[in-house]
Amino acid sequence: MSAPLLETTWTDPVTGVRGYLVLDTLVRGLASGGLRIREGCTLEEVRGLARGMTRKEALVYDPADRYLPLGGGKGGIDLDPADPRAVDVLRRFLAAVLPVVRSQWNTGEDFGLRQETIDEVAAGLGLASTVEAVFATLEDAPAARSRLTRAFAVDVDGVSLGDLVGGYGVARTGVVHLERTGVPAAGATAVVQGFGSIGGAAARYLARAGVSVVAVADRAGLVRNDDGLDVEALLAARDPLGVVDRSALRPSDTSAPNDGWLDVSCDLLVPAAMSYVISADDVPRIRARAVVEGANMPTLPDAEALLHAAGIPVLPDFLANVMTNAWWWWTVFGDVEPTAESSFAKIDAVVRRLVTTVSDDAAARGCTLREAALDLAHRNAAAVQAAVGVTGGGTPAEEAALVRA
């Protein structure tokens, strides 16, 4: 792969913990992408995540929107988020990369990190938010700040709107795919791995669309009911890390080790937690009609090739889970009102457009959904470049490289 624009490896002077920041591309001098805390996080992982953000930003481009896509960036800290030192390590990491956060990198919560935690740390470092670099470019920054604040204050059935939009997009991606393949949502089945913000919301909105969620995997194991789980009861019984209190299970629900999620027969398999969880060795176990990537990079490339050969399409992460990032910027730039109704309507429309465009192209060319989505991102990046210019990063030519300045 071609080199990113910037890579930084940081070593915490107190604990020796490593942290990483990668800016893959800049558009108008800006990049967007979250910060994760995960034991085992590597520079290679963060590099791949930053590349994925370049793709996500380009993919949702619509010349009718006020929002003009940014470049892609990502941060990661190699530490268990439950470690009591995590917040202090986070504070020192952000202090070390503060000049980049102030001027280029717009970040937010990701795996292992809650938005309220990063906001609190940022405030202690003198930042009004973690997206100050974007606010500095806006004509009416106070109005944009107000929209974002009001949007995060919206409560939907006891959950912040900001914690729902990503998983809602994953669910809608799966439902639109079912429709296109002639499988009614009512009566279809799904397995969701991960029950945090993305996985929990994906399960909720799949169930509300009529899809029976028959298994959910969290850190404590697999919860399964072939007749369908009570998703709302499980959501009410989960802790802040997305672990379900097993005392809330019904007598007909069963528990098993969490690696059993790959073996459950279903229409939609939704990996929505960790990266690199589906390897080539796992493919013979998978009994799903499609994989919908709610997490970033959950399927290894050789596994995806085998799934494609077996007739199991993979809806790639930068298509399926793009809506958290897009929703932030639609809100900031004023393309949606800070309400659930406006937000969900926009997501519905964009998901249907993207899944339809990518699926039609893949069918016509006989290629994978990932290849078709990369080509769409490539075309959109060319349009953005024509308007404002792009610097740094990109994807290799053999993957339909994003246009570079």
Coordinates of N, CA and C in Angstrom, one line a residue, residues 96-228:
A96 N 0.2 15.0 23.8 CA 1.3 14.9 22.9 C 1.0 15.2 21.5
V97 N -0.2 14.9 21.1 CA -0.6 15.1 19.7 C -1.5 16.3 19.5
L98 N -1.6 17.2 20.6 CA -2.5 18.3 20.6 C -2.4 19.2 19.4
P99 N -1.2 19.5 18.9 CA -1.1 20.4 17.7 C -1.9 19.9 16.5
V100 N -1.8 18.5 16.3 CA -2.5 17.9 15.2 C -4.0 17.9 15.4
V101 N -4.5 17.7 16.7 CA -5.9 17.8 17.0 C -6.4 19.2 16.8
R102 N -5.6 20.2 17.1 CA -6.1 21.6 17.0 C -6.3 22.0 15.5
S103 N -5.4 21.5 14.7 CA -5.4 22.0 13.3 C -5.8 21.1 12.2
Q104 N -5.7 19.7 12.4 CA -6.0 18.8 11.3 C -6.9 17.7 11.7
W105 N -6.7 17.0 12.8 CA -7.4 15.7 13.1 C -8.6 16.0 13.9
N106 N -9.8 15.7 13.3 CA -11.0 15.7 14.0 C -11.4 14.4 14.5
T107 N -11.5 14.2 15.8 CA -11.7 12.8 16.3 C -12.9 12.7 17.2
G108 N -13.1 11.5 17.7 CA -14.2 11.2 18.6 C -14.1 9.8 19.1
E109 N -15.2 9.3 19.7 CA -15.1 8.0 20.3 C -15.0 6.9 19.3
D110 N -14.4 5.8 19.7 CA -14.2 4.6 18.9 C -14.2 3.4 19.9
F111 N -13.8 2.3 19.4 CA -13.8 1.1 20.3 C -13.1 1.4 21.6
G112 N -13.7 1.1 22.7 CA -13.1 1.2 24.0 C -13.1 2.6 24.6
L113 N -13.7 3.5 23.9 CA -13.6 4.9 24.4 C -15.0 5.6 24.2
R114 N -15.5 6.2 25.3 CA -16.8 6.8 25.2 C -16.6 8.3 24.9
Q115 N -17.5 8.9 24.2 CA -17.4 10.3 23.8 C -17.3 11.2 25.0
E116 N -18.1 10.9 26.0 CA -18.0 11.8 27.2 C -16.7 11.8 27.9
T117 N -16.0 10.7 27.8 CA -14.6 10.6 28.4 C -13.6 11.4 27.6
I118 N -13.7 11.3 26.3 CA -12.7 12.0 25.4 C -13.0 13.5 25.5
D119 N -14.3 13.9 25.6 CA -14.7 15.3 25.8 C -14.2 15.9 27.1
E120 N -14.3 15.1 28.1 CA -13.8 15.6 29.4 C -12.3 15.8 29.4
V121 N -11.5 14.8 28.8 CA -10.1 15.0 28.7 C -9.7 16.2 27.8
A122 N -10.4 16.3 26.7 CA -10.1 17.4 25.8 C -10.4 18.8 26.5
A123 N -11.4 18.9 27.3 CA -11.7 20.1 28.0 C -10.6 20.5 28.9
G124 N -10.0 19.5 29.6 CA -8.9 19.7 30.5 C -7.6 20.2 29.8
L125 N -7.6 19.9 28.5 CA -6.4 20.4 27.7 C -6.7 21.7 26.9
G126 N -7.9 22.3 27.3 CA -8.2 23.6 26.7 C -9.0 23.5 25.4
L127 N -9.5 22.4 25.0 CA -10.3 22.2 23.8 C -11.8 22.3 24.1
A128 N -12.5 23.1 23.3 CA -13.9 23.1 23.5 C -14.6 21.8 22.9
S129 N -13.9 21.2 22.0 CA -14.4 19.9 21.5 C -13.2 19.2 20.8
T130 N -13.5 18.0 20.3 CA -12.4 17.3 19.6 C -12.5 17.5 18.1
V131 N -13.4 18.4 17.6 CA -13.5 18.7 16.2 C -13.3 20.2 16.0
E132 N -12.4 20.8 16.8 CA -12.1 22.2 16.6 C -11.6 22.6 15.3
A133 N -10.8 21.7 14.7 CA -10.2 22.0 13.4 C -11.3 22.3 12.3
V134 N -12.4 21.5 12.4 CA -13.5 21.8 11.4 C -14.2 23.1 11.8
F135 N -14.5 23.3 13.1 CA -15.2 24.5 13.5 C -14.5 25.8 13.0
A136 N -13.1 25.7 13.0 CA -12.3 26.9 12.6 C -12.5 27.3 11.2
T137 N -13.1 26.3 10.3 CA -13.3 26.6 8.9 C -14.7 27.1 8.6
L138 N -15.6 27.1 9.6 CA -17.0 27.4 9.3 C -17.3 28.9 9.5
E139 N -18.2 29.4 8.6 CA -18.6 30.8 8.8 C -19.4 31.1 10.0
D140 N -20.2 30.1 10.4 CA -21.1 30.2 11.6 C -20.8 29.1 12.6
A141 N -19.6 29.1 13.2 CA -19.3 28.0 14.1 C -20.2 27.9 15.3
P142 N -20.7 29.0 15.9 CA -21.6 28.9 17.0 C -22.8 28.1 16.7
A143 N -23.4 28.3 15.5 CA -24.6 27.6 15.1 C -24.3 26.1 14.9
A144 N -23.1 25.8 14.4 CA -22.7 24.4 14.2 C -22.5 23.7 15.5
R145 N -21.9 24.4 16.5 CA -21.7 23.9 17.8 C -23.0 23.6 18.5
S146 N -24.0 24.5 18.3 CA -25.3 24.4 18.9 C -26.0 23.1 18.3
R147 N -25.9 23.0 17.0 CA -26.6 21.8 16.4 C -26.0 20.5 16.9
L148 N -24.7 20.4 17.1 CA -24.1 19.2 17.5 C -24.4 18.9 19.0
T149 N -24.4 20.0 19.8 CA -24.8 19.8 21.2 C -26.2 19.3 21.4
R150 N -27.1 20.0 20.6 CA -28.5 19.6 20.7 C -28.7 18.2 20.2
A151 N -28.0 17.8 19.1 CA -28.2 16.4 18.6 C -27.7 15.4 19.6
F152 N -26.6 15.6 20.3 CA -26.2 14.6 21.3 C -27.1 14.6 22.5
A153 N -27.8 15.7 22.7 CA -28.8 15.7 23.8 C -30.1 15.0 23.6
V154 N -30.3 14.6 22.3 CA -31.5 13.9 21.9 C -31.5 12.5 22.5
D155 N -32.6 12.1 23.2 CA -32.7 10.8 23.8 C -33.8 10.0 23.0
V156 N -33.4 8.8 22.6 CA -34.3 7.9 21.9 C -34.4 6.6 22.6
D157 N -35.6 6.5 23.3 CA -35.8 5.3 24.1 C -34.7 5.0 25.1
G158 N -34.2 6.1 25.7 CA -33.2 5.9 26.8 C -31.8 5.9 26.3
V159 N -31.5 6.1 25.0 CA -30.2 6.1 24.5 C -29.9 7.4 23.7
S160 N -28.7 7.9 23.8 CA -28.4 9.1 23.1 C -28.4 8.9 21.6
L161 N -28.9 9.8 20.8 CA -29.0 9.7 19.4 C -27.6 9.4 18.8
G162 N -26.6 10.0 19.4 CA -25.2 9.8 18.9 C -24.7 8.4 19.0
D163 N -25.3 7.6 20.0 CA -25.0 6.2 20.2 C -25.8 5.3 19.3
L164 N -26.7 5.8 18.6 CA -27.7 5.0 17.8 C -27.4 5.0 16.3
V165 N -26.9 6.2 15.8 CA -26.9 6.4 14.4 C -26.0 5.4 13.6
G166 N -24.9 5.0 14.2 CA -24.0 4.1 13.5 C -24.7 2.7 13.4
G167 N -25.2 2.2 14.5 CA -25.9 0.9 14.4 C -27.1 0.9 13.6
Y168 N -27.8 2.0 13.6 CA -29.0 2.2 12.8 C -28.6 2.0 11.3
G169 N -27.5 2.6 10.9 CA -27.1 2.5 9.6 C -26.7 1.1 9.2
V170 N -26.0 0.4 10.2 CA -25.7 -1.0 9.9 C -27.0 -1.8 9.7
A171 N -28.0 -1.6 10.6 CA -29.2 -2.4 10.4 C -29.9 -2.1 9.1
R172 N -30.0 -0.8 8.7 CA -30.6 -0.5 7.4 C -29.8 -1.0 6.3
T173 N -28.5 -1.1 6.4 CA -27.7 -1.7 5.3 C -28.1 -3.2 5.1
G174 N -28.2 -3.9 6.2 CA -28.7 -5.3 6.2 C -30.1 -5.4 5.6
V175 N -31.0 -4.6 6.0 CA -32.4 -4.7 5.6 C -32.5 -4.4 4.1
V176 N -31.8 -3.4 3.6 CA -31.9 -3.1 2.2 C -31.3 -4.2 1.4
H177 N -30.2 -4.8 1.9 CA -29.6 -6.0 1.2 C -30.6 -7.1 1.2
L178 N -31.3 -7.4 2.3 CA -32.3 -8.5 2.2 C -33.3 -8.2 1.2
E179 N -33.8 -7.0 1.1 CA -34.9 -6.6 0.2 C -34.4 -6.9 -1.3
R180 N -33.1 -6.5 -1.5 CA -32.6 -6.7 -2.9 C -32.4 -8.1 -3.3
T181 N -32.2 -9.0 -2.3 CA -32.0 -10.4 -2.6 C -33.3 -11.2 -2.4
G182 N -34.4 -10.5 -2.2 CA -35.7 -11.2 -2.2 C -36.0 -11.9 -0.9
V183 N -35.3 -11.5 0.2 CA -35.6 -12.1 1.5 C -36.3 -11.1 2.3
P184 N -37.6 -11.4 2.7 CA -38.3 -10.4 3.5 C -37.7 -10.2 4.9
A185 N -37.6 -9.0 5.3 CA -37.1 -8.7 6.7 C -37.8 -9.5 7.7
A186 N -39.2 -9.5 7.6 CA -40.0 -10.2 8.6 C -39.8 -11.7 8.4
G187 N -39.2 -12.3 9.4 CA -38.9 -13.7 9.2 C -37.4 -14.0 9.0
A188 N -36.7 -13.0 8.6 CA -35.2 -13.2 8.4 C -34.6 -13.3 9.8
T189 N -33.3 -13.8 9.8 CA -32.6 -13.9 11.1 C -31.3 -13.2 11.1
A190 N -30.8 -12.9 12.2 CA -29.5 -12.2 12.3 C -28.8 -12.6 13.6
V191 N -27.4 -12.6 13.5 CA -26.5 -12.9 14.6 C -25.6 -11.6 14.7
V192 N -25.5 -11.1 15.9 CA -24.8 -9.8 16.1 C -23.6 -10.1 17.1
Q193 N -22.4 -9.9 16.7 CA -21.3 -10.0 17.6 C -20.8 -8.7 18.1
G194 N -20.9 -8.5 19.4 CA -20.7 -7.1 20.0 C -22.0 -6.5 20.3
F195 N -22.1 -6.0 21.6 CA -23.4 -5.4 22.0 C -23.2 -4.0 22.6
G196 N -22.2 -3.3 22.1 CA -22.0 -1.9 22.5 C -22.8 -1.0 21.7
S197 N -22.3 0.2 21.4 CA -23.1 1.2 20.7 C -23.5 0.7 19.3
I198 N -22.6 0.2 18.5 CA -22.9 -0.3 17.2 C -23.7 -1.5 17.2
G199 N -23.3 -2.6 17.9 CA -24.0 -3.8 17.9 C -25.3 -3.7 18.6
G200 N -25.4 -3.0 19.7 CA -26.7 -2.9 20.4 C -27.7 -2.2 19.5
A201 N -27.3 -1.1 18.9 CA -28.3 -0.3 18.0 C -28.6 -1.1 16.8
A202 N -27.6 -1.9 16.2 CA -27.9 -2.7 15.0 C -28.9 -3.8 15.4
A203 N -28.8 -4.4 16.5 CA -29.7 -5.4 17.0 C -31.1 -4.8 17.2
R204 N -31.2 -3.7 17.8 CA -32.5 -3.0 18.1 C -33.2 -2.7 16.8
Y205 N -32.5 -2.1 15.8 CA -33.2 -1.7 14.6 C -33.4 -2.8 13.6
L206 N -32.6 -3.9 13.7 CA -32.9 -5.1 12.9 C -34.2 -5.7 13.5
A207 N -34.3 -5.8 14.8 CA -35.5 -6.4 15.4 C -36.7 -5.6 15.1
R208 N -36.6 -4.3 15.1 CA -37.8 -3.4 14.8 C -38.2 -3.5 13.3
A209 N -37.3 -3.9 12.5 CA -37.6 -4.1 11.1 C -38.2 -5.4 10.8
G210 N -38.3 -6.3 11.8 CA -38.9 -7.6 11.7 C -37.9 -8.7 11.7
V211 N -36.6 -8.4 11.7 CA -35.6 -9.4 11.6 C -35.5 -10.1 13.0
S212 N -35.5 -11.4 13.1 CA -35.3 -12.1 14.4 C -33.8 -12.2 14.7
V213 N -33.4 -11.5 15.8 CA -32.0 -11.6 16.3 C -31.9 -12.9 17.1
V214 N -31.3 -13.9 16.6 CA -31.3 -15.2 17.3 C -30.1 -15.4 18.2
A215 N -29.0 -14.6 18.0 CA -27.9 -14.7 18.9 C -27.1 -13.4 19.0
V216 N -26.6 -13.1 20.2 CA -25.8 -11.9 20.4 C -24.6 -12.4 21.2
A217 N -23.4 -12.0 20.8 CA -22.1 -12.3 21.5 C -21.6 -11.0 22.1
D218 N -21.3 -11.1 23.4 CA -20.6 -10.1 24.1 C -19.3 -10.6 24.8
R219 N -18.7 -9.9 25.6 CA -17.4 -10.3 26.2 C -17.6 -11.5 27.1
A220 N -18.8 -11.7 27.6 CA -19.0 -12.8 28.5 C -19.4 -14.1 27.8
G221 N -19.7 -14.1 26.6 CA -20.2 -15.3 25.9 C -21.3 -15.0 24.9
L222 N -21.9 -16.1 24.4 CA -23.0 -16.0 23.4 C -24.3 -16.3 24.1
V223 N -25.3 -15.4 23.8 CA -26.7 -15.6 24.2 C -27.5 -15.9 23.0
R224 N -28.2 -17.0 23.1 CA -28.9 -17.5 21.9 C -30.3 -18.0 22.2
N225 N -31.2 -17.7 21.2 CA -32.5 -18.2 21.2 C -33.0 -18.4 19.8
D226 N -33.1 -19.5 19.3 CA -33.5 -19.7 17.9 C -34.8 -19.2 17.5
D227 N -35.7 -19.0 18.5 CA -37.0 -18.4 18.3 C -36.9 -16.8 18.3
G228 N -35.8 -16.3 18.6 CA -35.6 -14.8 18.7 C -35.4 -14.3 20.1

